[in-house]
CSV table of C-alpha atoms in Angstrom, one decimal:
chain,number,residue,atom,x,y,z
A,291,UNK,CA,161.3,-187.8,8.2
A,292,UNK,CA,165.2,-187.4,8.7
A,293,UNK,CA,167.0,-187.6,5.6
A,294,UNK,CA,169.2,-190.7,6.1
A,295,UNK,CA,165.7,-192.8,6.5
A,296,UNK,CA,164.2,-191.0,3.3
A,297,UNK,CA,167.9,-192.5,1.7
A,298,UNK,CA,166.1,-196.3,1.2
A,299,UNK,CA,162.8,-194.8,-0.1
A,300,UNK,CA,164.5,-192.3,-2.7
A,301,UNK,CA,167.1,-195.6,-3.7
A,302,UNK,CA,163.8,-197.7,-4.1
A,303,UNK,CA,162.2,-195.1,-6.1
A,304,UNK,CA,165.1,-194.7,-8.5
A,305,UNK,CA,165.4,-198.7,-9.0
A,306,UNK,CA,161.8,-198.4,-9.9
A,307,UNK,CA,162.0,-195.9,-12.2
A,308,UNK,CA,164.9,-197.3,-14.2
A,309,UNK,CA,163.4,-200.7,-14.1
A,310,UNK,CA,160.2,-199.4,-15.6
A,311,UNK,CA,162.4,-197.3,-18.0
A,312,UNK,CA,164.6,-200.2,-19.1
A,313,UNK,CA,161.1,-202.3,-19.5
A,314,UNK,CA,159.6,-199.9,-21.8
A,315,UNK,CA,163.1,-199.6,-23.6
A,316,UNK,CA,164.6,-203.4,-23.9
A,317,UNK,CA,161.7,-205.6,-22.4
A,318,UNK,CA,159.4,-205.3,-24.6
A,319,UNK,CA,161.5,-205.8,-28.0
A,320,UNK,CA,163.0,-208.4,-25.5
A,321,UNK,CA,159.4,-210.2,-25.2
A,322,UNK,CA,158.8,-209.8,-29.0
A,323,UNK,CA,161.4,-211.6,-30.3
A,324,UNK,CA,161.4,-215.0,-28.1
A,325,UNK,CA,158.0,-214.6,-29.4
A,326,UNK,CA,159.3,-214.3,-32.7
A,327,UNK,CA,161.5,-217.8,-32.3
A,328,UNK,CA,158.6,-219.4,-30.4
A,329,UNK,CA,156.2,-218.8,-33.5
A,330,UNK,CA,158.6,-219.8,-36.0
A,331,UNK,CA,159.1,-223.2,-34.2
A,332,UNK,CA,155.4,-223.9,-33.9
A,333,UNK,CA,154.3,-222.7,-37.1
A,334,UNK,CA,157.6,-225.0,-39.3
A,335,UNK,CA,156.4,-227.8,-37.2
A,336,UNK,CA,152.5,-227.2,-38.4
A,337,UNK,CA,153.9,-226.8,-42.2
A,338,UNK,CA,155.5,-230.4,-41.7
A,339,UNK,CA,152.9,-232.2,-40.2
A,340,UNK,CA,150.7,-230.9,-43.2
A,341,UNK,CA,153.6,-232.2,-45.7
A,342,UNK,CA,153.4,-235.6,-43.6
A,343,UNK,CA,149.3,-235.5,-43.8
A,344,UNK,CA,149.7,-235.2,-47.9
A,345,UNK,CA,152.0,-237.6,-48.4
A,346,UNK,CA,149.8,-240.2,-45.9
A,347,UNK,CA,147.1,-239.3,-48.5
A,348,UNK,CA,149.6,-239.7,-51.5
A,349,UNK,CA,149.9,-243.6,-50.6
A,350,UNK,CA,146.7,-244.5,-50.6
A,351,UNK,CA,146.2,-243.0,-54.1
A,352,UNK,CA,148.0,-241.1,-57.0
A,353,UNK,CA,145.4,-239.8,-58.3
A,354,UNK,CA,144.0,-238.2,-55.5
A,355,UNK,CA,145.9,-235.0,-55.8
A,356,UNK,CA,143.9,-234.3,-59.1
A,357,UNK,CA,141.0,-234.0,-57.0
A,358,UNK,CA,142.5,-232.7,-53.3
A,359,UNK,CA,145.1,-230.0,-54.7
A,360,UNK,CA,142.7,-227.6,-57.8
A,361,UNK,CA,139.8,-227.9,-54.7
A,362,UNK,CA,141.8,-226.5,-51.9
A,363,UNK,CA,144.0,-224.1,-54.1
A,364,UNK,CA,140.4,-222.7,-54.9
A,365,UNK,CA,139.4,-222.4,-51.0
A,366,UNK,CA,143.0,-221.0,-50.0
A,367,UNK,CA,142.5,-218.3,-52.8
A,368,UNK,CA,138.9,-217.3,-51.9
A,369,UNK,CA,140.2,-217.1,-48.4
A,370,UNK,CA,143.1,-214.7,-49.3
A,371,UNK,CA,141.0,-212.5,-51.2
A,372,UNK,CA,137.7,-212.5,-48.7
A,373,UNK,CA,140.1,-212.1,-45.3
A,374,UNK,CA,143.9,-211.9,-45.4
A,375,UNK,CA,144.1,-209.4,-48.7
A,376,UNK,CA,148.2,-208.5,-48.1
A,377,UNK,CA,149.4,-212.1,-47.2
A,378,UNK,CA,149.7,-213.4,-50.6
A,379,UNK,CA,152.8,-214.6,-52.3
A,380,UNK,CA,156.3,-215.0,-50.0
A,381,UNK,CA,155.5,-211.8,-48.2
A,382,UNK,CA,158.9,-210.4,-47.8
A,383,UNK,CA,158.1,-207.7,-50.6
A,384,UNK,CA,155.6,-206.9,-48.6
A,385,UNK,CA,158.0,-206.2,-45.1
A,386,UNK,CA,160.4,-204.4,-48.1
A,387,UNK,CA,157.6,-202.1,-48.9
A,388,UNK,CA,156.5,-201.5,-45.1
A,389,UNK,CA,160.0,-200.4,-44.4
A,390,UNK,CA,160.0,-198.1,-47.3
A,391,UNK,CA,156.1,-196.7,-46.4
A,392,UNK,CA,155.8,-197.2,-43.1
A,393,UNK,CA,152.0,-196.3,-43.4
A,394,UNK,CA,151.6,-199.4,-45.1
A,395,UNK,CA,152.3,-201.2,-41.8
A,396,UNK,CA,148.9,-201.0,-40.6
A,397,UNK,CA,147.7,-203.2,-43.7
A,398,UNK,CA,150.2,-205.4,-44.4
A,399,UNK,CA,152.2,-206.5,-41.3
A,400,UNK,CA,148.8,-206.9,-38.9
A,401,UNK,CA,148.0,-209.9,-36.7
A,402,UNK,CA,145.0,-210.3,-39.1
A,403,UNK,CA,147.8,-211.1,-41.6
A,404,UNK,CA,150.0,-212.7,-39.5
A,405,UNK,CA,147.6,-215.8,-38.7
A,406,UNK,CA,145.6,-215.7,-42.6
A,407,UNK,CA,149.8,-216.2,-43.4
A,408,UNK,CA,149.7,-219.4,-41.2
A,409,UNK,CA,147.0,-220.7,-42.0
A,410,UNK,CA,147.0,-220.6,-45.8
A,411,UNK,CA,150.3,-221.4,-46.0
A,412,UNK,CA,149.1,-224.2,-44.2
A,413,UNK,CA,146.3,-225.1,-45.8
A,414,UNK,CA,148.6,-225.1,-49.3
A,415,UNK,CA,151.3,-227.3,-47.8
A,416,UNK,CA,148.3,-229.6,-47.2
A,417,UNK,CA,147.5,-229.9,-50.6
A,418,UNK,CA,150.8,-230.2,-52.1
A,419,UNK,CA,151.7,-226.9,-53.3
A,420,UNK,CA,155.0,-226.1,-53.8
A,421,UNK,CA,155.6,-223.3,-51.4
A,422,UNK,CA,158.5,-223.0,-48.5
A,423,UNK,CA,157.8,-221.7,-45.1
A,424,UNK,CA,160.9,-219.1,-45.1
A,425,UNK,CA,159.9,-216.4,-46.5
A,426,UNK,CA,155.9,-216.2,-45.0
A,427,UNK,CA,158.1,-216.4,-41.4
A,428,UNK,CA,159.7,-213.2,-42.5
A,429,UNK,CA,156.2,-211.6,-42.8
A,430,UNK,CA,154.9,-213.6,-39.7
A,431,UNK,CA,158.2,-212.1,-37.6
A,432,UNK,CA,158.1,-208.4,-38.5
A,433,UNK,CA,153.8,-208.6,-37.9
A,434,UNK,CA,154.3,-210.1,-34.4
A,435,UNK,CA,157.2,-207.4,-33.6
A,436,UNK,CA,155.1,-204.4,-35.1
A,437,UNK,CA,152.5,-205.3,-32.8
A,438,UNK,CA,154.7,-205.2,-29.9
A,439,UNK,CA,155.0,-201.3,-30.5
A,440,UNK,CA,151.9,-200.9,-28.5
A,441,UNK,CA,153.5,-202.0,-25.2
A,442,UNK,CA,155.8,-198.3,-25.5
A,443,UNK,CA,154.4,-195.4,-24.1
A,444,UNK,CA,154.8,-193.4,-27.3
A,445,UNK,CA,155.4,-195.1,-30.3
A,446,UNK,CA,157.4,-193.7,-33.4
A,447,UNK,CA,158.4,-194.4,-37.0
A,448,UNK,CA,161.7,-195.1,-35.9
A,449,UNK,CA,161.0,-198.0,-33.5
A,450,UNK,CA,157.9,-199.4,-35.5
A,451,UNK,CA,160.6,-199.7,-38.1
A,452,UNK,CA,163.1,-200.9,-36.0
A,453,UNK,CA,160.6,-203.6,-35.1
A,454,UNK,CA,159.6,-204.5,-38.2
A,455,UNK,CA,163.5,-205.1,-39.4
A,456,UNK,CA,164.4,-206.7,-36.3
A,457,UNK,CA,161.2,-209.3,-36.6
A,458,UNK,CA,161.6,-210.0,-40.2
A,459,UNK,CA,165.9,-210.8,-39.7
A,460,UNK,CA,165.0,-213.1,-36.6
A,461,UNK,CA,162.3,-215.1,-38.8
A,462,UNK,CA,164.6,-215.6,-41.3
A,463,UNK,CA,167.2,-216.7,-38.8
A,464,UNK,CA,164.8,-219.1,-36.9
A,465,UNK,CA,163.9,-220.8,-39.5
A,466,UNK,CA,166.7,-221.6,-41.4
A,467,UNK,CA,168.4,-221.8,-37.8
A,468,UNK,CA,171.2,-219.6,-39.8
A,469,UNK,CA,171.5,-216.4,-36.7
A,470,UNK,CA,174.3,-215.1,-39.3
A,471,UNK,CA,171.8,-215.1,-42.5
A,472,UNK,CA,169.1,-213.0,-40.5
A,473,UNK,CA,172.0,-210.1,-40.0
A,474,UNK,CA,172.9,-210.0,-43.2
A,475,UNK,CA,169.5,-210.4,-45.3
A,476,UNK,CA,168.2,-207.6,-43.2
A,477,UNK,CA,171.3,-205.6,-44.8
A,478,UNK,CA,171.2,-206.3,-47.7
A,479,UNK,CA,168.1,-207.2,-49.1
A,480,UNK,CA,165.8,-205.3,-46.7
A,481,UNK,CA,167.0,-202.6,-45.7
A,482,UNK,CA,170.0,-202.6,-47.9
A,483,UNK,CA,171.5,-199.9,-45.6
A,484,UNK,CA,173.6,-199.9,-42.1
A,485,UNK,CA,173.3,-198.1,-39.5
A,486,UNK,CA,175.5,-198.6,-36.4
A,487,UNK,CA,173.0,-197.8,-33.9
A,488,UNK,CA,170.7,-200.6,-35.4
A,489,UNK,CA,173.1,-203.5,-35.5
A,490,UNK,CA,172.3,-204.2,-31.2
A,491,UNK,CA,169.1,-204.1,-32.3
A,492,UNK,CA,169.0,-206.6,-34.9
A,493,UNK,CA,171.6,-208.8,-33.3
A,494,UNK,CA,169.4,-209.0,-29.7
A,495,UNK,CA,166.3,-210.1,-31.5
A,496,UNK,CA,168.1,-212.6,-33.1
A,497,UNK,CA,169.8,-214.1,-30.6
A,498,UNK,CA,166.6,-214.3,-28.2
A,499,UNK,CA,165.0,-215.4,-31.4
A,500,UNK,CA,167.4,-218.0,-32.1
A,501,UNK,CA,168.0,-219.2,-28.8
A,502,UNK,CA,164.2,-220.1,-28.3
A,503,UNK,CA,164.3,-222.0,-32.3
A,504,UNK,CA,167.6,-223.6,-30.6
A,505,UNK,CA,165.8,-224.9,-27.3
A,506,UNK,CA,163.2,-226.3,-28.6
A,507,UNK,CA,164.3,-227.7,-32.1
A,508,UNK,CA,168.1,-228.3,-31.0
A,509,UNK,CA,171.5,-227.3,-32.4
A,510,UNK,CA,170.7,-228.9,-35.9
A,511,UNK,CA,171.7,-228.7,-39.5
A,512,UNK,CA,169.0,-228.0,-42.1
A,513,UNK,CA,170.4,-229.7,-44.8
A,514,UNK,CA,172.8,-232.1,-42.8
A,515,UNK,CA,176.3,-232.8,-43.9
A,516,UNK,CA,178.0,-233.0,-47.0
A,517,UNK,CA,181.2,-234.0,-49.0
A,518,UNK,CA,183.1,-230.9,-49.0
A,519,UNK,CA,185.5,-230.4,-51.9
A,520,UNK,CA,188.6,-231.1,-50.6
A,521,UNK,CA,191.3,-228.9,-51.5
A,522,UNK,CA,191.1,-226.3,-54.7
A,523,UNK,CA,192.7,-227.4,-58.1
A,524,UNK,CA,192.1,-225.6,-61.5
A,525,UNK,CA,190.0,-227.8,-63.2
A,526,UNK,CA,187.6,-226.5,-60.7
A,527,UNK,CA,186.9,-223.2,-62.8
A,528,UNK,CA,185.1,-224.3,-65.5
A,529,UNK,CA,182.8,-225.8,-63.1
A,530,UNK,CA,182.1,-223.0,-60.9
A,531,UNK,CA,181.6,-221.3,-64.2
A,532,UNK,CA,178.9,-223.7,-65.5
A,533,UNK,CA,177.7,-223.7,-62.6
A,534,UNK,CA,177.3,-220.1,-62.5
A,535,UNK,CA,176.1,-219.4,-65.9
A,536,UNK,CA,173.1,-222.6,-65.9
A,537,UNK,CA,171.7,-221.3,-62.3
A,538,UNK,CA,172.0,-217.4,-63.2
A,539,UNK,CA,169.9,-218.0,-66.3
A,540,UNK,CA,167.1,-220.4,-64.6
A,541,UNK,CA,167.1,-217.5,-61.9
A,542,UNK,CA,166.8,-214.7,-63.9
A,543,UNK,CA,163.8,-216.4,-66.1
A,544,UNK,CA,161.9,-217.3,-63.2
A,545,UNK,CA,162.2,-213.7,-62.2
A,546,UNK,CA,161.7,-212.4,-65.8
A,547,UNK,CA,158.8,-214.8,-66.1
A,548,UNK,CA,157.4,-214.1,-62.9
A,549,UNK,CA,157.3,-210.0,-63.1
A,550,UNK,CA,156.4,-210.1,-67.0
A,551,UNK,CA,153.5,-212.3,-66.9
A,552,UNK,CA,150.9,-210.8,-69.2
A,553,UNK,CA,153.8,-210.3,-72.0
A,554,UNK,CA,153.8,-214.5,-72.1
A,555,UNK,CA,150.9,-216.0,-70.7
A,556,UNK,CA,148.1,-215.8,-73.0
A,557,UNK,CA,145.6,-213.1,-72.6
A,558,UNK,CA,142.3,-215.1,-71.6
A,559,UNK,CA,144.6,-216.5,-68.8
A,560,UNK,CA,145.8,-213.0,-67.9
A,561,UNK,CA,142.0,-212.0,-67.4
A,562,UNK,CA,141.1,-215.0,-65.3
A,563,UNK,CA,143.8,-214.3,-62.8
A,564,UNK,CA,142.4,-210.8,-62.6
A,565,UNK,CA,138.8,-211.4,-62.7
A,566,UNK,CA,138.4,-214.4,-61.4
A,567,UNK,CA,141.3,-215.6,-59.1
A,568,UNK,CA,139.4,-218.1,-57.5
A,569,UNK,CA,139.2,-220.3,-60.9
A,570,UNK,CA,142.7,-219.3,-61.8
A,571,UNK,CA,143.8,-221.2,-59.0
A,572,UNK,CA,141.8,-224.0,-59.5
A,573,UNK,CA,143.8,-224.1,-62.6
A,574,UNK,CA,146.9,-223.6,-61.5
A,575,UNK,CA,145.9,-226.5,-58.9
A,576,UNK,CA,145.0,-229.2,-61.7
A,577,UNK,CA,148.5,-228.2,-63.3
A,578,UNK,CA,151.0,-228.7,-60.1
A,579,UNK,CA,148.5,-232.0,-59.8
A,580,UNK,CA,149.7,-233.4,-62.8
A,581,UNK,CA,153.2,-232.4,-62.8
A,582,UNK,CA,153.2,-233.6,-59.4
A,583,UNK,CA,152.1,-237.0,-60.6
A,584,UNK,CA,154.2,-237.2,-63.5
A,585,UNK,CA,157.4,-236.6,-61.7
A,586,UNK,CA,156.4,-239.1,-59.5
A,587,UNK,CA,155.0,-237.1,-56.0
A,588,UNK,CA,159.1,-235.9,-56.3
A,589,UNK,CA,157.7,-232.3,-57.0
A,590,UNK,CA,155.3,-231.9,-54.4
A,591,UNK,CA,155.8,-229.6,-51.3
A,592,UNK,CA,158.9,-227.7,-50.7
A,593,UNK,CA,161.4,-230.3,-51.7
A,594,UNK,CA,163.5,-230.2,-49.0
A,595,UNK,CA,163.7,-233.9,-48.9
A,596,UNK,CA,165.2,-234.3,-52.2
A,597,UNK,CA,167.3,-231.7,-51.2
A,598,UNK,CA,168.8,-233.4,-48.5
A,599,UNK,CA,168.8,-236.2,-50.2
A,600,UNK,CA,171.3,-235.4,-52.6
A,601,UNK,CA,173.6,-233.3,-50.2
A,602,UNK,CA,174.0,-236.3,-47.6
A,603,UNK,CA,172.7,-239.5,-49.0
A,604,UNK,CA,174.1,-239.1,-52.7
A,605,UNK,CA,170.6,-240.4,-54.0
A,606,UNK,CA,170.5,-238.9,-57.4
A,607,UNK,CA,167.0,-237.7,-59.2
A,608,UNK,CA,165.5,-238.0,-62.6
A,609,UNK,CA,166.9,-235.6,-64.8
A,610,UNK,CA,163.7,-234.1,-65.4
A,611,UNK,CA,163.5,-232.9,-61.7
A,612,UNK,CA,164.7,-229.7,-61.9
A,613,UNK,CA,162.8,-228.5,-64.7
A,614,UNK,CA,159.7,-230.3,-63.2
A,615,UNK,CA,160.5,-228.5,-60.3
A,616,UNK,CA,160.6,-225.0,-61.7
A,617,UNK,CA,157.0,-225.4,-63.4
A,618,UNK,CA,155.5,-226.4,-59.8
A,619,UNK,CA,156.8,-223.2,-58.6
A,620,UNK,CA,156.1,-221.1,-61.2
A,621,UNK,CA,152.3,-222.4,-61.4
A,622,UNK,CA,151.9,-222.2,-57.5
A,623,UNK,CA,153.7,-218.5,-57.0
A,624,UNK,CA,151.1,-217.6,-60.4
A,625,UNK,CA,148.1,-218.7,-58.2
A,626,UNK,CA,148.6,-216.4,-55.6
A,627,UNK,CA,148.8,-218.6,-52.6
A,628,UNK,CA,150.8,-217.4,-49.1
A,629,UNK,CA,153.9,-219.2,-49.4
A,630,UNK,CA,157.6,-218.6,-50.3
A,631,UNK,CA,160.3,-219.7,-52.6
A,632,UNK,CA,162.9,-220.0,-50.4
A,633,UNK,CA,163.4,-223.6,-49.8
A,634,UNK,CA,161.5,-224.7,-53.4
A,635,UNK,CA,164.6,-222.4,-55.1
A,636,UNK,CA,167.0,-224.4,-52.9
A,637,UNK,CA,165.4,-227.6,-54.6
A,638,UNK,CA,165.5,-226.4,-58.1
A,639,UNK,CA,169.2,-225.2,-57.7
A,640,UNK,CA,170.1,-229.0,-56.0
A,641,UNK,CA,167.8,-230.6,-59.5
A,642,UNK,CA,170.2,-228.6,-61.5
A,643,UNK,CA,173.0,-229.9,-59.5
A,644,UNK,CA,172.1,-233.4,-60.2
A,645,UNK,CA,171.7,-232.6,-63.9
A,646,UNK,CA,175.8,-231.2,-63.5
A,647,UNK,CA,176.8,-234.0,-61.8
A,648,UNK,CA,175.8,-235.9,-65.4
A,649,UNK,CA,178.1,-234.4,-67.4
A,650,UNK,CA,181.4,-234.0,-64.8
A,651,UNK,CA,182.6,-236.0,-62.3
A,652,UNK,CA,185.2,-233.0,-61.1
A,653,UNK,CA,183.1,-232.4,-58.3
A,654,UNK,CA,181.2,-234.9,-55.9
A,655,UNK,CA,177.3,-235.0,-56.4
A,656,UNK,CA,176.5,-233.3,-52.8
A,657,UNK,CA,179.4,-230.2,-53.6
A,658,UNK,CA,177.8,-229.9,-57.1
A,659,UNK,CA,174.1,-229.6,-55.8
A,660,UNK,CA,175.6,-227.3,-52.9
A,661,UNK,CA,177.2,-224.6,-55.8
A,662,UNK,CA,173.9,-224.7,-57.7
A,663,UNK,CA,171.7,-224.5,-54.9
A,664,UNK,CA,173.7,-221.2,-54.0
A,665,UNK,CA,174.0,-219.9,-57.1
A,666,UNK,CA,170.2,-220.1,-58.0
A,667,UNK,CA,168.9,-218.7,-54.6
A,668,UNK,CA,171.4,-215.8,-55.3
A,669,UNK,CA,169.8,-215.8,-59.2
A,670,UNK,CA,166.5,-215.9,-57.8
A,671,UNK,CA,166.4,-213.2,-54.9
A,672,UNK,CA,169.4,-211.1,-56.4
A,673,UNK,CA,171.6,-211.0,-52.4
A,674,UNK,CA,174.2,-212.8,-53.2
A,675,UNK,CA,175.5,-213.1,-49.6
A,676,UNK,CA,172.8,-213.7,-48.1
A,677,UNK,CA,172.1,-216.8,-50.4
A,678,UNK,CA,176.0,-218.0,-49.5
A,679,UNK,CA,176.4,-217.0,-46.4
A,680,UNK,CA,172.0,-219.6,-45.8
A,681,UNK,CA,173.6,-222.5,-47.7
A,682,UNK,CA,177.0,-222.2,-45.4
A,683,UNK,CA,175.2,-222.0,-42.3
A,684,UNK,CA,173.0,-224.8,-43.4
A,685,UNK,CA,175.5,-227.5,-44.2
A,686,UNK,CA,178.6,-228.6,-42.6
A,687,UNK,CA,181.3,-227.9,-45.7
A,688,UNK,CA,183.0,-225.1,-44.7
A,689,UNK,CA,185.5,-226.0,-47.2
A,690,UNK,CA,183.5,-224.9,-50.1
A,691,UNK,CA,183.8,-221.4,-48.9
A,692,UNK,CA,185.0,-219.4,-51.9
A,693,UNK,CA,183.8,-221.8,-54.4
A,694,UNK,CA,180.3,-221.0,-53.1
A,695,UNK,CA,180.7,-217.3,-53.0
A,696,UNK,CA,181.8,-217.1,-56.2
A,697,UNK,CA,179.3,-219.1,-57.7
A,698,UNK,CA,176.7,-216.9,-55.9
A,699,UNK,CA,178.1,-213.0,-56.9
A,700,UNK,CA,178.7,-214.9,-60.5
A,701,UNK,CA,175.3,-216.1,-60.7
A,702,UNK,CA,173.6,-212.8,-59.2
A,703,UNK,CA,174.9,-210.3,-62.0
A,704,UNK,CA,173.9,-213.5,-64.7
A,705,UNK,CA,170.6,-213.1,-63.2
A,706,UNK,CA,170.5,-209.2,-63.7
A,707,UNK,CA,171.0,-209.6,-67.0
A,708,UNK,CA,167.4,-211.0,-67.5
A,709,UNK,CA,165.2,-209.3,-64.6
A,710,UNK,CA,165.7,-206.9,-61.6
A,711,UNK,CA,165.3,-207.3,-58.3
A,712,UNK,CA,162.3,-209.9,-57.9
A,713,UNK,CA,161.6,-209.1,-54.2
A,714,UNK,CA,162.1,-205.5,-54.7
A,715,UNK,CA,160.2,-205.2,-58.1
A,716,UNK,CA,157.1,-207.0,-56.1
A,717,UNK,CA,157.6,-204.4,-52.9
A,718,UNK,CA,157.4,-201.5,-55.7
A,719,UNK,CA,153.9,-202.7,-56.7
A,720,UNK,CA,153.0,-202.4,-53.2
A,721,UNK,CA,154.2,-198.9,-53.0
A,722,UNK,CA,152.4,-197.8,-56.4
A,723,UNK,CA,149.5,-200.4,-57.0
A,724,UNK,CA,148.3,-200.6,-60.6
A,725,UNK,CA,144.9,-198.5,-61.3
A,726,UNK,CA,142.3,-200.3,-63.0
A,727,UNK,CA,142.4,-199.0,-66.9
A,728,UNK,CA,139.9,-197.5,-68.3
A,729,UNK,CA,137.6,-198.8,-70.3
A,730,UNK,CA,138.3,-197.6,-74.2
A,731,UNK,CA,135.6,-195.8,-76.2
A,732,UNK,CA,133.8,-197.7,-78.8
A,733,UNK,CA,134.7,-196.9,-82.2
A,734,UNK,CA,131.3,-195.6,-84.4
């Protein structure tokens, strides 16, 4: 053949080659994060339409909750523990302690764990559990992206992590619909490191993420508008340091109680959630039951209706709601279910807000439960920018810039006065798991 007609065939063969090549290098991550956002979409609009099924049930009894919400806390927990062992709890320690060991991959970030995540989440939400869909979409991100290592030709530690980062980040982002949040939790709180050559990486995922969460869902804010504060004055201080100080120490004891449960819950308890989860939960299901039912079904589910009820429609809540609030939590993260804190913390902080908004009038009722919802998902998770940098992506008050961001570093080192890092505590127990004791010698 004369050279000049081999010319097409050897141009033709190159542009095959790199095609392939930029396939196995960007098409593939490419392919795993619009899964990412497609996921996220579907499995929000699942968690709501379980919300909307419990509250259909909720009208046509109060009562029923005392039956529905100890039995199905018992089946979600026997479920965990029979077939998705790893997806318990919010599951971003769990992505945390992957990225630190990345042999723990293979257990914990699994399509096994991915769907058990779903569906008990799901299956909670249903039964009025007060659990957010946030944090599980972290797990259920980084799972679906670690998977997608086996469509490269040779796989590594250094792209299995970078598709676990990247996956977690664009979950986050999707479903808080906050592309700027995903960036900088996976900086701070899970990787807590930055490395140049991983910032393309991160960003791509999240914008193919995010534009796929954007397409089908729209351009949307999560919590709606609010009444900005207006301009700064000094009789603002006190306030951001009320503020401040009441959300730093209702974060840092949830943590505190949270991480140092068998130096407050009473021993026989203590065994029960080690020997015999299933009743444990039960337990834990009667409680939220009845607080549910004493606060009036306000306590139920994530809360991100009372939420955005007191950011945009200035309906204010019984004072009780945040401490209500807390105990639902508390009880359902004790019990072990899949589920997050994300959006529940977001709640509490807003039910502190409206207990604020009692005692000074120096700040409008929506900016007040704005400040405290900040300031206790910075107490809480201990990433102080990630927690201001949600809230401002989630609300349109871009006014309250420094007031938030102060509230949230001043409520963070509060917070670390009474507990350390929650998320990273939990991803440390995951690293080193407890050893059963052993049994202690009879005495003659």
């Amino acid at each position: 053949m004369p050279p000049a007609a081999s010319l097409p065939v050897r141009i033709a063969r190159t542009s095959a080659h790199r095609s392939r090549r930029l396939w196995h290098n960007y098409g593939v991550f490419w392919l795993g994060a619009v899964l990412v956002g497609l996921v996220s979409v579907a499995y929000a609009k699942l968690v709501d339409f379980g919300f909307e099924l419990f509250q259909r049930m909720l009208a046509h009894g109060f009562w029923l909750p005392l039956i529905v919400t100890p039995l199905g806390a018992a089946l979600a927990i026997w479920l965990t523990q029979k077939f998705f062992k790893g997806s318990e709890g919010s599951g971003i320690p769990q992505v945390i302690a992957t990225l630190q060991d990345g042999r723990l991959s293979r257990s914990l970030l699994t399509l096994r764990i991915m769907f058990g995540k779903i569906a008990i989440s799901f299956l909670g939400i249903l039964c009025g559990f007060t659990i957010g869909r946030e944090g599980p979409t972290v797990q259920i991100g980084a799972s679906l992206m670690y998977a997608m290592r086996r469509g490269y030709r040779r796989s590594s530690a250094h792209i299995e992590r970078q598709l676990t980062l990247a996956g977690a980040a664009a979950g986050l982002a999707a479903a808080f619909n906050t592309p700027l949040a995903g960036v900088v939790f996976a900086i701070e709180e899970l990787s807590r490191s930055f490395v140049a050559r991983n910032s393309g990486t991160l960003i791509t995922a999240i914008i193919f993420s995010g534009v796929v969460a954007l397409g089908l869902q729209g351009n949307y804010l999560y919590f709606g508008q609010i009444k900005a504060i207006s301009e700064f004055h000094w009789t603002l201080i006190p306030v951001l340091i009320g503020a401040s100080l009441l959300t730093g120490v209702a974060g840092g004891a949830f943590c505190w109680l949270m991480l140092n449960v068998p130096r407050w819950m009473p021993a026989s308890l203590v065994g029960m959630r080690r020997a015999h989860p299933v009743r444990f939960a039960f337990l834990c299901g009667v409680v939220i039951a009845v607080i549910g039912i004493v606060s009036g079904g306000t306590t139920f589910g994530s809360g991100y209706a009372e939420a955005r009820g007191l950011l945009e429609s200035h309906e204010a809540l019984s004072p009780l709601y945040a401490l209500l609030k807390f105990g639902a939590l508390s009880v359902s993260y004790l019990s072990g279910i899949p589920g997050g804190i994300f959006a529940p913390s977001l709640a509490i902080g807003a039910g502190l807000g409206n207990v604020m908004s009692h005692v000074t009038a120096v700040v409008p009722l929506p900016a007040m439960a704005a400040l405290c919802m900040v300031g206790y998902l910075a107490a809480v998770t201990q990433s102080p920018i990630t927690s201001f940098v949600i809230v401002m992506e989630m609300i349109d008050g871009h006014q309250m810039v420094i007031p938030l961001m102060a509230v949230a570093l001043l409520a963070t080192q509060v917070s670390k006065a009474f507990s350390p890092s929650f998320y990273h505590t939990l991803a440390h127990r995951f690293l080193t798991p407890e050893t059963p004791a052993t049994p202690a010698t009879p005495k003659a």
